[in-house]
Short mmCIF file of C-alpha atoms in Angstrom, two decimals:
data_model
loop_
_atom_site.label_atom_id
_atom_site.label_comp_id
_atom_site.label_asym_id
_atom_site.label_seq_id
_atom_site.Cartn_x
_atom_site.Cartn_y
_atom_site.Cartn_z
CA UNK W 1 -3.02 35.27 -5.92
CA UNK W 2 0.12 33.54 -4.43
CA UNK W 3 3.47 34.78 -6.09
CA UNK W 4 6.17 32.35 -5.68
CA UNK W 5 9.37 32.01 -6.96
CA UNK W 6 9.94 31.13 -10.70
CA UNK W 7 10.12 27.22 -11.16
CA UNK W 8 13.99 26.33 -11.98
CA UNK W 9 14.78 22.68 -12.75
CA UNK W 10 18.03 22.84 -12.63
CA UNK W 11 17.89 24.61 -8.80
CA UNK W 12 16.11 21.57 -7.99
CA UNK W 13 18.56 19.01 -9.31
CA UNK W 14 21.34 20.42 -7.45
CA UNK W 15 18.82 20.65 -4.05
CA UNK W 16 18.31 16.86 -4.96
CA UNK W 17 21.89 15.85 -4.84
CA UNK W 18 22.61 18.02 -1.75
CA UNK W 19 19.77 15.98 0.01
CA UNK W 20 21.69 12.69 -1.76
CA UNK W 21 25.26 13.80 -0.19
CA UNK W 22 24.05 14.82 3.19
CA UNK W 23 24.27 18.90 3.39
CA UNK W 24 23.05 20.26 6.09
CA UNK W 25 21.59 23.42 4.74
CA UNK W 26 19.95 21.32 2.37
CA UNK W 27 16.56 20.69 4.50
CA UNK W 28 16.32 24.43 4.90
CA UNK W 29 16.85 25.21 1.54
CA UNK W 30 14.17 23.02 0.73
CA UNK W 31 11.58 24.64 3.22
CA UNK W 32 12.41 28.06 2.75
CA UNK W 33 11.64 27.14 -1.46
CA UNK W 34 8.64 24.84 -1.07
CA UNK W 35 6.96 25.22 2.72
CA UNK W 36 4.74 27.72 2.08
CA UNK W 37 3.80 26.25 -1.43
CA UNK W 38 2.73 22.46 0.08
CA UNK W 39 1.14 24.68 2.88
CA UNK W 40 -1.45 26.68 0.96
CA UNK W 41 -2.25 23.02 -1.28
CA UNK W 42 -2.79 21.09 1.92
CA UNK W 43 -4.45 23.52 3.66
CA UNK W 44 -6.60 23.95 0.24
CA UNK W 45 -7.16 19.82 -0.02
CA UNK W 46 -8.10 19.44 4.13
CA UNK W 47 -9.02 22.52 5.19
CA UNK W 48 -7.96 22.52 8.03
CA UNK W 49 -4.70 24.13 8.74
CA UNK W 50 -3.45 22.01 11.91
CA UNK W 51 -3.42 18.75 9.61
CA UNK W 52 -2.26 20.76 6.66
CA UNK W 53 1.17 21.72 9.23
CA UNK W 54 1.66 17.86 10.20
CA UNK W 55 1.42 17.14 6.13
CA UNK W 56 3.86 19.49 5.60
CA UNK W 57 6.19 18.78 8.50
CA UNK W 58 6.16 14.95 6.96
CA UNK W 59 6.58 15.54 3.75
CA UNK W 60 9.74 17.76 4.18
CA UNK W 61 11.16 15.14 6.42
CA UNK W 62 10.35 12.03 4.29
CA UNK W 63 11.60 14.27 0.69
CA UNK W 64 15.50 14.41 2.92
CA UNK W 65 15.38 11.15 2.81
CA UNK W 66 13.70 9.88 0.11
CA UNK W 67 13.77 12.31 -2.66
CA UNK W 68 17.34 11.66 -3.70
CA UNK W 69 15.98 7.88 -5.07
CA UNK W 70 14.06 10.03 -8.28
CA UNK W 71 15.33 9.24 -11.63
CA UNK W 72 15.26 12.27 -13.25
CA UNK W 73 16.13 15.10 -10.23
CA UNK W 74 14.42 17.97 -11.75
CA UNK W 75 11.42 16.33 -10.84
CA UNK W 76 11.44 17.06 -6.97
CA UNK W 77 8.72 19.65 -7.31
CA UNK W 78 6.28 16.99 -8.74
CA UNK W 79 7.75 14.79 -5.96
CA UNK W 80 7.08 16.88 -3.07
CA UNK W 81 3.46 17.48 -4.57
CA UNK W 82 2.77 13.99 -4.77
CA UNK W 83 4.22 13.26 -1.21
CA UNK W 84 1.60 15.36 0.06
CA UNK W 85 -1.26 14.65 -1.89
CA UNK W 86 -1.14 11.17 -0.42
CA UNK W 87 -0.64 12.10 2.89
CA UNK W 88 -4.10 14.37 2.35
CA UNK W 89 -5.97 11.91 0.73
CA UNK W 90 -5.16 9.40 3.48
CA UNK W 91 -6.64 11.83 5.68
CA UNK W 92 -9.81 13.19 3.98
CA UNK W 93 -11.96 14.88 1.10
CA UNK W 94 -13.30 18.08 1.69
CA UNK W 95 -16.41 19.47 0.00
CA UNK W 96 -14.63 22.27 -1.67
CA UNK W 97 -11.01 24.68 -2.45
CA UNK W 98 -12.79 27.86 -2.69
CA UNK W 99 -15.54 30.42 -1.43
CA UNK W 100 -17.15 29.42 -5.01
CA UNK W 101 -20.26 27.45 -4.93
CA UNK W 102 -20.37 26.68 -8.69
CA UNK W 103 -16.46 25.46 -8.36
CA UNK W 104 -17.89 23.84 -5.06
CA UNK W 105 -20.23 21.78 -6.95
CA UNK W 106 -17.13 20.31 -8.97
CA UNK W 107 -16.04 16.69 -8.63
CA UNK W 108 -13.29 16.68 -6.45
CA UNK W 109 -10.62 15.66 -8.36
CA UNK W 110 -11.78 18.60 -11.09
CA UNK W 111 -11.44 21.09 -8.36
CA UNK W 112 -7.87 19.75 -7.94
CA UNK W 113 -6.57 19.67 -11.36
CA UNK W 114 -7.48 23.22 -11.79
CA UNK W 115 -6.26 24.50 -8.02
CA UNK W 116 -2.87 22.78 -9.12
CA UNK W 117 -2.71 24.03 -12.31
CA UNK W 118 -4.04 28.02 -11.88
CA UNK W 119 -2.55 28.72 -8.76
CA UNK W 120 0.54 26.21 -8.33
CA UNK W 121 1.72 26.51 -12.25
CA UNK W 122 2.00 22.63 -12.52
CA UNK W 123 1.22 21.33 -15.91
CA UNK W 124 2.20 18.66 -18.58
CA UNK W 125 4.39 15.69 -16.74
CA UNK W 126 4.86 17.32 -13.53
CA UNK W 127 0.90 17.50 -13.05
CA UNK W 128 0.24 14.33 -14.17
CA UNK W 129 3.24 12.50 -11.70
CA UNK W 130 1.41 15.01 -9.12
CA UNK W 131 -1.29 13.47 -9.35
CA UNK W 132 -0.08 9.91 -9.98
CA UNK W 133 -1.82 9.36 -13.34
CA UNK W 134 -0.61 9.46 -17.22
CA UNK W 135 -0.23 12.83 -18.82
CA UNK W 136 -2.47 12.04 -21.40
CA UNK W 137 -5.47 11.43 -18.35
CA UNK W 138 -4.22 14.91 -16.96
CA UNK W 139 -4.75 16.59 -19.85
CA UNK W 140 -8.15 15.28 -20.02
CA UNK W 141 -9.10 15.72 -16.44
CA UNK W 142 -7.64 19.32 -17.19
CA UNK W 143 -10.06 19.63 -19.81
CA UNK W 144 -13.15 18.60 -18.68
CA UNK W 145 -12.66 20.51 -15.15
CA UNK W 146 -12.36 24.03 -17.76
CA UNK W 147 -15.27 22.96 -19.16
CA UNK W 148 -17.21 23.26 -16.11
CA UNK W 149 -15.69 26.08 -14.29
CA UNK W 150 -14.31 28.71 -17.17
CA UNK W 151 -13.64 30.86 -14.04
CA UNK W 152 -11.58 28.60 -11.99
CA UNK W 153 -8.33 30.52 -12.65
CA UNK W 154 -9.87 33.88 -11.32
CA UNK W 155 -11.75 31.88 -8.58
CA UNK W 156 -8.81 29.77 -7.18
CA UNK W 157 -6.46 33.20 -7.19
CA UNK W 158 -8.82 34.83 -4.99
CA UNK W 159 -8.44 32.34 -2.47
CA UNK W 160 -6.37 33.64 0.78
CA UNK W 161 -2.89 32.25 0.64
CA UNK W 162 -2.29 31.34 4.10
CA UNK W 163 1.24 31.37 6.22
CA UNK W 164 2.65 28.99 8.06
CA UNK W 165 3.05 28.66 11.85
CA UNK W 166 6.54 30.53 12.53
CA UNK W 167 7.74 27.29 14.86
CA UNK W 168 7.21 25.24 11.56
CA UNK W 169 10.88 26.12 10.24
CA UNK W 170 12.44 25.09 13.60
CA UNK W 171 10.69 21.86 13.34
CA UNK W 172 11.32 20.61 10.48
CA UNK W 173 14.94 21.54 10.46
CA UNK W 174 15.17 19.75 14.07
CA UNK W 175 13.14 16.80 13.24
CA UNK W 176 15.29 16.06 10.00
CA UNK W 177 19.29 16.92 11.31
CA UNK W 178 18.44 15.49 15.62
CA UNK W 179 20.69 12.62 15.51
CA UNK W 180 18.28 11.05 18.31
CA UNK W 181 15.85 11.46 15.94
CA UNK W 182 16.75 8.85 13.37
CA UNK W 183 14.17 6.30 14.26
CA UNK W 184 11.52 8.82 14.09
CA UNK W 185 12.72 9.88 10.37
CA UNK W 186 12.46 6.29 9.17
CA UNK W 187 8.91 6.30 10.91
CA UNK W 188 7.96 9.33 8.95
CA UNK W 189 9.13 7.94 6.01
CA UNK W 190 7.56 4.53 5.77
CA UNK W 191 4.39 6.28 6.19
CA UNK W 192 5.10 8.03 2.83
CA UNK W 193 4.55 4.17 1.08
CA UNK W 194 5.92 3.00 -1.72
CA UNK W 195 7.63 4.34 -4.88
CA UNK W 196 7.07 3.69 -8.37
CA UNK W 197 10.03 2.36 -10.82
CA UNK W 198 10.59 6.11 -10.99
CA UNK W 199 11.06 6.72 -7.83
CA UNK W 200 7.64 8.69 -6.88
CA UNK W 201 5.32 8.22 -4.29
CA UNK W 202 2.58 6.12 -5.39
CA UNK W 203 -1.19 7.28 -5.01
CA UNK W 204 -4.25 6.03 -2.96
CA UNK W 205 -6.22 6.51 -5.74
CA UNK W 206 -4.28 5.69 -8.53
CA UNK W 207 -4.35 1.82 -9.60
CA UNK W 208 -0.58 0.32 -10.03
CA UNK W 209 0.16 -1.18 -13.56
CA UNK W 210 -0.26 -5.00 -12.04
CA UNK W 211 -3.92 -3.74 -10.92
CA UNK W 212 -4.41 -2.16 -14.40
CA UNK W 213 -3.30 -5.47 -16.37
CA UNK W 214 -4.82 -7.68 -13.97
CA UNK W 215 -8.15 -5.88 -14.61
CA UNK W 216 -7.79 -5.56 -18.58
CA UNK W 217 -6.84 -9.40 -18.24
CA UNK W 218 -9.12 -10.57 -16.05
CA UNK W 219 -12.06 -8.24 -18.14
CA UNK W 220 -11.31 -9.98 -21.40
CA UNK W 221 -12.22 -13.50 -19.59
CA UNK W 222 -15.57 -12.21 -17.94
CA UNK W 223 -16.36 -10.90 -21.22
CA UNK W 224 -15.44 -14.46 -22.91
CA UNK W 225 -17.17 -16.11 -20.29
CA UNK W 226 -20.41 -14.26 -21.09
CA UNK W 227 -20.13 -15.23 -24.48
CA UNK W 228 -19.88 -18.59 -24.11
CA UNK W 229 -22.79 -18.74 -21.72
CA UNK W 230 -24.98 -16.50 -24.17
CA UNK W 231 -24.19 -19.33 -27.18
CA UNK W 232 -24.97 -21.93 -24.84
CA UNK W 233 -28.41 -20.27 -23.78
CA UNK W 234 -28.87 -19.64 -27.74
CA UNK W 235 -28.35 -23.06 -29.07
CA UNK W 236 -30.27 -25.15 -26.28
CA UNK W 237 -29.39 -28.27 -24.41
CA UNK W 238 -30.17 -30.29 -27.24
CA UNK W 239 -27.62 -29.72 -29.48
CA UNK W 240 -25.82 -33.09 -31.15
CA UNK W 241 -22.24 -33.31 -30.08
CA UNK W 242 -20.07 -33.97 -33.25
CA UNK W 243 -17.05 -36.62 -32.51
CA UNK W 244 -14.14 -35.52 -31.18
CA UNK W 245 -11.12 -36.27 -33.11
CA UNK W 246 -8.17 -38.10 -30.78
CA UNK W 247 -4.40 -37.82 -31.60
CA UNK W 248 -3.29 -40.29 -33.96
CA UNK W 249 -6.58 -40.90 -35.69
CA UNK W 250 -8.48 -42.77 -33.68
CA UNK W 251 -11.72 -42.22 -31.41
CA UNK W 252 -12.47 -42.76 -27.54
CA UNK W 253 -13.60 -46.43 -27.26
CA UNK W 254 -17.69 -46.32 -26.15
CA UNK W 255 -19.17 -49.53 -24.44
CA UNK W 256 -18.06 -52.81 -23.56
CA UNK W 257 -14.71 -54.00 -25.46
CA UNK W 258 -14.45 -56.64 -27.98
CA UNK W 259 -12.14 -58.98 -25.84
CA UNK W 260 -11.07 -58.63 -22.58
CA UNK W 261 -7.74 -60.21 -21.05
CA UNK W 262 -8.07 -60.30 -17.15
CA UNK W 263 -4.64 -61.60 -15.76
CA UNK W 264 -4.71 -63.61 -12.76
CA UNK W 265 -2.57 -63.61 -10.42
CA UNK W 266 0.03 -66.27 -10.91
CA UNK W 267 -1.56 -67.96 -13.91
CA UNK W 268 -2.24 -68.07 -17.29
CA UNK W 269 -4.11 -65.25 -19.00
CA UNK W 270 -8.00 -66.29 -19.80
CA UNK W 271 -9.55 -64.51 -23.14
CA UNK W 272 -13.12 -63.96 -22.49
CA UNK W 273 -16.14 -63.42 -25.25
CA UNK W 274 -18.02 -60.54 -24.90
CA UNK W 275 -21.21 -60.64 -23.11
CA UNK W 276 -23.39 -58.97 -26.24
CA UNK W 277 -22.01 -62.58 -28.01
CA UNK W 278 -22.46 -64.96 -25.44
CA UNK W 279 -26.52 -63.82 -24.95
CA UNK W 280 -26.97 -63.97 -28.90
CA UNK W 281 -25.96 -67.93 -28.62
CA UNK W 282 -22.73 -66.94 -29.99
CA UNK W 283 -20.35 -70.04 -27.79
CA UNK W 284 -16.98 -71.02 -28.33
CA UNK W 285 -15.32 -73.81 -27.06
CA UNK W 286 -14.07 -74.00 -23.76
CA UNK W 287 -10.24 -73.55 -23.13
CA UNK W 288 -10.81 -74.41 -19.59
CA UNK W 289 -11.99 -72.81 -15.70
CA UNK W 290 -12.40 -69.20 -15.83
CA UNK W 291 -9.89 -68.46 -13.27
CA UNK W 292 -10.58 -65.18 -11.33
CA UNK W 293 -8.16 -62.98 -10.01
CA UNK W 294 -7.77 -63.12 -6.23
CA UNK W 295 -8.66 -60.10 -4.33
CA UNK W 296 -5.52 -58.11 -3.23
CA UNK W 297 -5.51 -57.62 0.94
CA UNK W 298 -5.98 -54.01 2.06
CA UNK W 299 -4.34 -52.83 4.90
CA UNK W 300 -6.97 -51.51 8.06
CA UNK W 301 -6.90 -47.86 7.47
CA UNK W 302 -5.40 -45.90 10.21
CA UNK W 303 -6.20 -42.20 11.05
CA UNK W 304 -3.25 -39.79 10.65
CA UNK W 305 -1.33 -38.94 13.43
CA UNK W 306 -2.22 -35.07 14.85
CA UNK W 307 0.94 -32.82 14.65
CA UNK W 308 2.54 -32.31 18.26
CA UNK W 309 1.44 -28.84 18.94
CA UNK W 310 4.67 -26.91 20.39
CA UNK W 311 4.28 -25.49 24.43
CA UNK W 312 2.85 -21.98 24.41
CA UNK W 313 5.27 -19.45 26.84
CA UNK W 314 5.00 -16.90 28.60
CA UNK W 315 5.62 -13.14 27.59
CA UNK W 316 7.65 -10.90 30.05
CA UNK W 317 6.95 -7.68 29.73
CA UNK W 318 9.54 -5.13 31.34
CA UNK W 319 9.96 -2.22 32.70
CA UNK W 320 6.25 -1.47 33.49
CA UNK W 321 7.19 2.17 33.36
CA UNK W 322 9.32 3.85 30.84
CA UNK W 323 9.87 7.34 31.54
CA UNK W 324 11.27 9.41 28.77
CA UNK W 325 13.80 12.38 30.38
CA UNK W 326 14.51 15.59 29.33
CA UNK W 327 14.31 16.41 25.47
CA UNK W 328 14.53 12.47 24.96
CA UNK W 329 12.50 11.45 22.48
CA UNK W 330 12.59 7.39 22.81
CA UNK W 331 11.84 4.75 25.07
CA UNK W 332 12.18 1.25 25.44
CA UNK W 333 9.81 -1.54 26.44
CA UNK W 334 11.29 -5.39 26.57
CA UNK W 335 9.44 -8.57 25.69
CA UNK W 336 10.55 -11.75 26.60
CA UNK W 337 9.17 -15.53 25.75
CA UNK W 338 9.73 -17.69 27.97
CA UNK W 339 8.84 -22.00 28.39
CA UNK W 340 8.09 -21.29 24.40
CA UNK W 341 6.90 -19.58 21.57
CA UNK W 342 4.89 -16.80 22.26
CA UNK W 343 2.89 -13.93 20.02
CA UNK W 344 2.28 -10.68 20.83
CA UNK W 345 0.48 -7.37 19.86
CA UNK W 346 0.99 -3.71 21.32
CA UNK W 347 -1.18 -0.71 21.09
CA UNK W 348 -0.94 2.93 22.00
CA UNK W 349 -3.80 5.37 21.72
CA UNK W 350 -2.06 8.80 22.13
CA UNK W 351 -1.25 10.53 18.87
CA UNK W 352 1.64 11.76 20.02
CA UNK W 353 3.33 8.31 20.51
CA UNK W 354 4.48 6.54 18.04
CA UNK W 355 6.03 3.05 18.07
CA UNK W 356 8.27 1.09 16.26
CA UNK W 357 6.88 -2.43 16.07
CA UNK W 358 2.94 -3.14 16.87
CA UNK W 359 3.19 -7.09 16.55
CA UNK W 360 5.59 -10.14 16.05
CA UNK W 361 6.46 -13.67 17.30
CA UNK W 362 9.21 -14.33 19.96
CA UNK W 363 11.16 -18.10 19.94
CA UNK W 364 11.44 -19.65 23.31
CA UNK W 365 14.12 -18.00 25.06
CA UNK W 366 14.75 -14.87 22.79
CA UNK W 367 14.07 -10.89 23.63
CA UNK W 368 12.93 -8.28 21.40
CA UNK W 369 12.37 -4.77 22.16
CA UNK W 370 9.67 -2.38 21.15
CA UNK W 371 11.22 1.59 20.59
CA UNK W 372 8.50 4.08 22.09
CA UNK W 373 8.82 6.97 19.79
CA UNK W 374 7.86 10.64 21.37
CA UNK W 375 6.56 13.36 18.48
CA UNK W 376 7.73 16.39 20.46
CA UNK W 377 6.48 19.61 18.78
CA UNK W 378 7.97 23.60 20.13
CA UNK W 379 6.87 23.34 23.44
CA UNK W 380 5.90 20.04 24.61
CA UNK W 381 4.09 19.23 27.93
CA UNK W 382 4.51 16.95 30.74
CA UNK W 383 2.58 13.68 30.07
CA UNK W 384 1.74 9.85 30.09
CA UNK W 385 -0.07 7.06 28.01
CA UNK W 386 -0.47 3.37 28.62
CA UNK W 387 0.69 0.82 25.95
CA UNK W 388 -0.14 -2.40 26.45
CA UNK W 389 1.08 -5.47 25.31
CA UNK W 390 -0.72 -8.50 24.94
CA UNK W 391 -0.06 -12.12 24.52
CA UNK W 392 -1.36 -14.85 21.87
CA UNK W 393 -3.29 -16.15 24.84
CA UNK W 394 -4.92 -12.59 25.46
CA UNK W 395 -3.31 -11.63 28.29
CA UNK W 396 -2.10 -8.02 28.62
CA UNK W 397 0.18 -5.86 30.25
CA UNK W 398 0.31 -2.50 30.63
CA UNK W 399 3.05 -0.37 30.62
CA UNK W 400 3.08 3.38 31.59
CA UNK W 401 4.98 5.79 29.73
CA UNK W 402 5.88 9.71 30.72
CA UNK W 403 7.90 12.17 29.49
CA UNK W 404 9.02 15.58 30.81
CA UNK W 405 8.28 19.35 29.39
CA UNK W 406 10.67 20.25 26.42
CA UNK W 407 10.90 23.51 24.37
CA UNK W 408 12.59 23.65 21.32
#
């Protein structure tokens, strides 16, 4: 079984506010303490140790940045847990953590619990903000998972513990100090997501507290709903409907009124019997003609006027090639609307590419530019991909991008 270092809180709060004040031996502080940890639980979770190196390399990079905004700074080991458990998720599921077919057979989050709690010593509130869930669900998860494997913590200790790629280190520590590389940090670290209040990374699988009171909310009127439609099947169609009972006393006048007082326009106001008296031989005197209201002149209608739809431009795309020298890691493509508003979408299919904005809208007359971010790894070789950019109108334009052999 792994044996790692002791877990010290208070070695972690001070790692926390190094990250927070900009050390430079911070970052490798923090891999040499955590690396091989987040290795052997990615590689555990995707198994597949290539991915599990990229989830690490991330992680590391996005905790120098973003680890500092915790609220309580002994938390960073559940922090840099939780980093990577969304990055794996994001990823995949695999079918099992261990050589064990009964502990393969295990729902996947039960084979997680126990992996993180048997061979990575995370329990109470540091599992639960792990895992993005309350710690009164962890315990119970926890529970359930022992239930069904009472051999997990002899089963997950036998697993290999394996080491990462010696080039790792120099990554990471590259990656998170290259001044040229500061674009490519931010990257990293918007793929992260978002934080909660506390300042960890939120969970694929975890509903927020909106989704949680939206559901209990919106489950208390489905359930109301069925009720009332239940009665209403219950009683039959043919219930009588009792009065209703109006503000100030009164009831909601049925049938014809007794009088009626129809102005006319521009003379004298005519009272009128009701018809129910008039047909029973019910007359009155005459006070005079019934004078009828004259019908009020409409104007012809006239259809509403269609919006003036603004010109559609033209995008300029330039340089068609953008060749990225040396150990440069960044590129530049410009867009350019011209004759009006214009649109515009760009794609890349290489992994290695990266790049800072995929779509927007340009005003007439305005440039924006689009950053072409290069993920160089130890040794990097010679190479090219095509982005293309293409109008609202569907037009596209492709633009070839290179970039020379680097070693780190």
């Amino acid at each position: 079984m792994a044996r790692w270092s002791a877990f010290a809180p208070t070695a972690d709060r001070r790692l926390v506010k190094a990250l927070h004040e900009g050390d430079e031996e911070a970052l490798a502080t923090l891999y040499d303490v955590y690396a091989e940890r987040l290795y052997d639980y990615c590689a555990a979770l995707l198994g597949d140790l290539k991915a599990a190196e990229e989830v690490v390399h991330d992680t590391l990079i996005d905790a120098s940045r973003r680890a500092p905004r915790l609220r309580e700074r002994e938390r960073l080991r559940a922090w840099l847990y939780a980093a990577a458990r969304r990055r794996c998720l994001l990823r995949k599921r695999p079918a099992a953590m261990a050589d064990d077919e009964a502990f393969a057979r295990l729902d996947f989050f039960d084979r997680e619990v126990l992996f993180l709690v048997h061979r990575h010593d995370l329990t109470g509130e540091d599992l639960a903000a792990a895992l993005g869930i309350t710690t009164l669900r962890a315990q119970r998860r926890l529970h359930r998972a022992t239930q069904q494997s009472p051999e997990a913590e002899t089963i997950v200790g036998a697993v290999a513990v394996p080491e990462p790629p010696a080039a790792l280190r120099h990554r990471v520590l590259h990656a998170g100090t290259d001044p040229e590389l500061a674009g490519y940090r931010t990257e990293i670290a918007a793929r992260g997501g978002a934080l909660t209040a506390e300042g960890m990374p939120r969970q694929p699988d975890a509903p927020s507290r909106l989704a949680r009171r939206w559901a209990f909310a919106s489950g208390g009127s489905v359930a109301a709903l069925a009720t009332a439609v239940a009665v209403m099947m219950f009683i039959g169609p043919n219930v009588a409907v009792p009065d209703l009972q109006w503000p100030g006393g009164g009831k909601p006048r049925t049938g014809t009124p007794a009088t009626r007082t129809t102005p006319p326009r521009g003379g004298p106001v005519v009272t009128r019997p009701p018809a129910a008296s008039r047909s029973q031989g019910q007359t009155g005197p005459e006070t005079g003609p019934q004078l009828m209201p004259s019908p009020t002149p409409t104007r012809p209608h006239r259809p509403p006027k269609s919006p003036t739809k603004p010109p559609t431009g033209v995008l300029a795309v330039a340089p068609l090639s953008v060749h990225i020298q040396g150990r440069g890691t960044i590129g530049e493509i410009g867009l350019t609307a011209q004759g009006g508003r214009v649109d515009w979408t760009a794609a890349d299919s290489d992994p290695n590419v990266v790049l800072s904005n995929v779509s927007g809208a340009i005003a007439a007359g305005e440039h924006v530019k689009i950053q072409v971010i290069l993920k160089r790894q130890a040794v990097t070789l010679p190479g090219q991909t095509v982005v293309t950019v293409t109008d609202g109108g569907g037009r596209s334009t492709a633009v070839t991008v290179s970039w020379d052999l680097s070693v780190f």
